[in-house]
XYZ file of C-alpha atoms in Angstrom:
198
model
C 61.956 121.597 38.851
C 65.109 121.040 40.880
C 67.980 119.731 38.766
C 68.798 116.072 39.191
C 72.155 114.371 38.676
C 73.091 111.205 36.789
C 76.572 109.799 37.431
C 77.971 107.782 34.502
C 80.441 105.179 35.757
C 82.782 104.105 32.998
C 86.026 102.160 32.683
C 87.380 98.795 31.506
C 86.192 95.426 32.742
C 87.420 94.756 36.273
C 87.769 98.403 37.248
C 84.938 98.162 39.780
C 82.037 99.922 38.087
C 79.306 97.603 39.333
C 80.891 97.317 42.757
C 80.975 101.117 43.116
C 77.433 101.469 41.780
C 76.162 99.062 44.409
C 78.162 100.884 47.111
C 76.626 104.194 46.072
C 73.148 102.679 46.403
C 73.835 102.335 50.157
C 73.917 106.124 50.337
C 70.638 106.679 48.519
C 72.003 106.910 44.972
C 69.535 105.284 42.595
C 70.726 102.469 40.336
C 69.768 103.007 36.690
C 69.751 99.555 35.040
C 71.157 98.490 31.727
C 68.979 96.117 29.734
C 70.404 92.987 28.131
C 69.246 90.044 26.056
C 71.714 87.644 27.687
C 70.482 85.095 30.209
C 70.370 86.370 33.759
C 73.374 85.533 35.922
C 73.206 84.690 39.581
C 75.300 87.746 40.499
C 73.167 90.195 38.525
C 71.598 92.801 40.766
C 69.372 95.796 40.131
C 72.013 97.072 37.683
C 70.943 94.620 34.927
C 67.485 93.916 33.545
C 67.074 90.894 31.262
C 64.572 91.411 28.440
C 63.461 89.198 25.542
C 65.599 89.670 22.437
C 62.606 90.759 20.345
C 62.282 93.929 22.404
C 65.717 95.000 21.133
C 65.285 94.178 17.438
C 61.843 95.536 16.472
C 62.721 98.901 14.860
C 59.678 100.857 16.024
C 59.820 99.495 19.526
C 63.531 99.986 20.100
C 63.532 103.544 18.761
C 60.800 104.595 21.185
C 61.997 102.434 24.079
C 65.809 102.685 24.057
C 68.279 105.553 23.880
C 70.867 103.252 22.403
C 71.541 99.575 21.673
C 74.935 97.897 21.228
C 75.938 94.341 20.441
C 78.548 92.601 22.602
C 79.238 89.130 21.272
C 75.875 87.395 20.699
C 74.011 89.611 23.159
C 72.389 93.049 22.951
C 72.558 95.806 25.560
C 70.743 99.119 25.890
C 69.349 101.793 28.171
C 65.631 102.573 28.265
C 64.473 106.184 28.031
C 62.064 105.764 30.930
C 64.841 104.592 33.228
C 66.797 107.777 32.571
C 63.656 109.831 33.183
C 63.171 108.055 36.534
C 66.346 109.532 38.100
C 65.386 110.823 41.542
C 67.859 113.390 42.958
C 71.054 111.364 42.176
C 71.348 108.202 40.079
C 74.213 106.117 38.725
C 74.584 104.027 35.582
C 77.497 101.922 34.232
C 78.385 102.535 30.577
C 81.288 101.876 28.221
C 83.127 105.077 27.192
C 81.318 105.492 23.874
C 81.016 109.099 22.698
C 78.026 108.288 20.500
C 76.171 106.815 23.484
C 77.197 109.781 25.634
C 75.822 112.190 23.020
C 72.410 110.513 22.991
C 72.428 110.385 26.787
C 73.331 114.092 27.003
C 70.404 115.038 24.733
C 67.980 112.980 26.810
C 69.244 114.465 30.068
C 69.157 118.039 28.743
C 65.487 117.537 27.865
C 64.786 116.383 31.434
C 66.914 118.899 33.385
C 69.317 116.156 34.492
C 72.980 117.013 35.025
C 75.437 114.445 33.696
C 78.662 113.676 35.544
C 81.204 111.386 33.861
C 83.407 109.249 36.135
C 86.203 107.050 34.785
C 87.513 104.283 37.022
C 91.178 103.735 36.291
C 92.168 100.083 35.822
C 93.898 98.161 38.651
C 97.338 96.569 38.257
C 97.375 93.544 35.909
C 97.858 91.084 38.789
C 94.781 92.430 40.575
C 92.830 92.471 37.305
C 93.636 88.807 36.772
C 92.415 87.962 40.286
C 89.126 89.794 39.751
C 88.488 88.088 36.427
C 89.235 84.670 37.900
C 86.754 85.306 40.704
C 83.975 86.005 38.244
C 84.002 82.348 37.245
C 82.446 82.907 33.798
C 85.067 82.121 31.139
C 87.789 83.847 33.219
C 90.490 83.558 30.564
C 88.372 85.264 27.923
C 87.237 87.869 30.446
C 90.860 88.637 31.412
C 91.948 88.978 27.780
C 89.046 91.350 27.095
C 89.872 93.376 30.190
C 93.488 93.704 29.048
C 92.364 95.099 25.690
C 90.002 97.511 27.409
C 92.869 99.019 29.428
C 93.514 101.167 26.334
C 90.313 103.019 27.221
C 92.205 104.830 29.980
C 94.676 106.729 27.719
C 91.779 107.395 25.345
C 89.809 108.936 28.223
C 92.801 111.081 29.180
C 92.967 112.379 25.602
C 89.234 113.113 25.624
C 89.680 115.105 28.803
C 92.654 117.050 27.380
C 90.758 117.872 24.168
C 87.660 118.963 26.076
C 85.501 116.208 24.582
C 84.422 114.743 27.940
C 84.823 116.252 31.407
C 86.009 113.151 33.243
C 86.430 112.704 36.980
C 89.107 110.015 37.377
C 88.834 107.645 40.365
C 91.786 105.398 41.310
C 91.302 101.789 42.471
C 90.448 101.219 46.128
C 87.891 99.624 48.410
C 84.234 100.409 47.638
C 83.939 102.928 50.525
C 87.201 104.616 49.486
C 86.050 104.946 45.898
C 82.657 106.245 46.968
C 84.289 108.875 49.173
C 86.599 109.931 46.311
C 83.554 110.315 44.082
C 81.638 112.363 46.680
C 84.688 114.628 47.112
C 85.082 115.063 43.336
C 81.446 116.043 43.023
C 81.504 118.205 46.152
C 78.359 116.308 47.149
C 77.920 114.326 50.309
C 74.885 112.164 50.977
C 72.577 112.485 53.935
C 73.568 109.474 55.986
C 70.664 109.777 58.415
C 68.528 107.525 56.312
C 71.232 105.215 54.946
C 74.140 103.078 55.955
C 77.226 104.891 57.296
């Protein structure tokens, strides 16, 4: 079986993970959804799948269904095993930089001959971060404060790279096409544009 690739997009809130994931989908990269128990939002796309809370909390079911589950505030998030197995050629998923989650994901991908590529989106300047959080419209002040705290993930990712814990590809802020091109260059992989948008 030809080896497939799963790109893990990570970084703090407001760094552009979802925006880049949706841009990559224009070039034939499959979107691997995250599951959540929170109510669906109007801007949710194929990157989020809302499930009943009971599917996350039944021990037998979650162990066989999910690779991992985390709690963020009152809501639960996770990634289903079958969604990882469904990667076709190249896929992309957005995840927080959690080494425990990465370890479980690595085991699942090794079993399925899927190559993992870790991409960290560096945070934008604070003024730009504030603008992005305000545009989200959902408790913007709280979102901005959380995003500021998450900026510490960047130096942590640099340390992980230096210590050989995670092989990160760092992508600087830019427009969605610019970030996609940086990612393609870092991976030395360029999509076939004949069947997709230029």
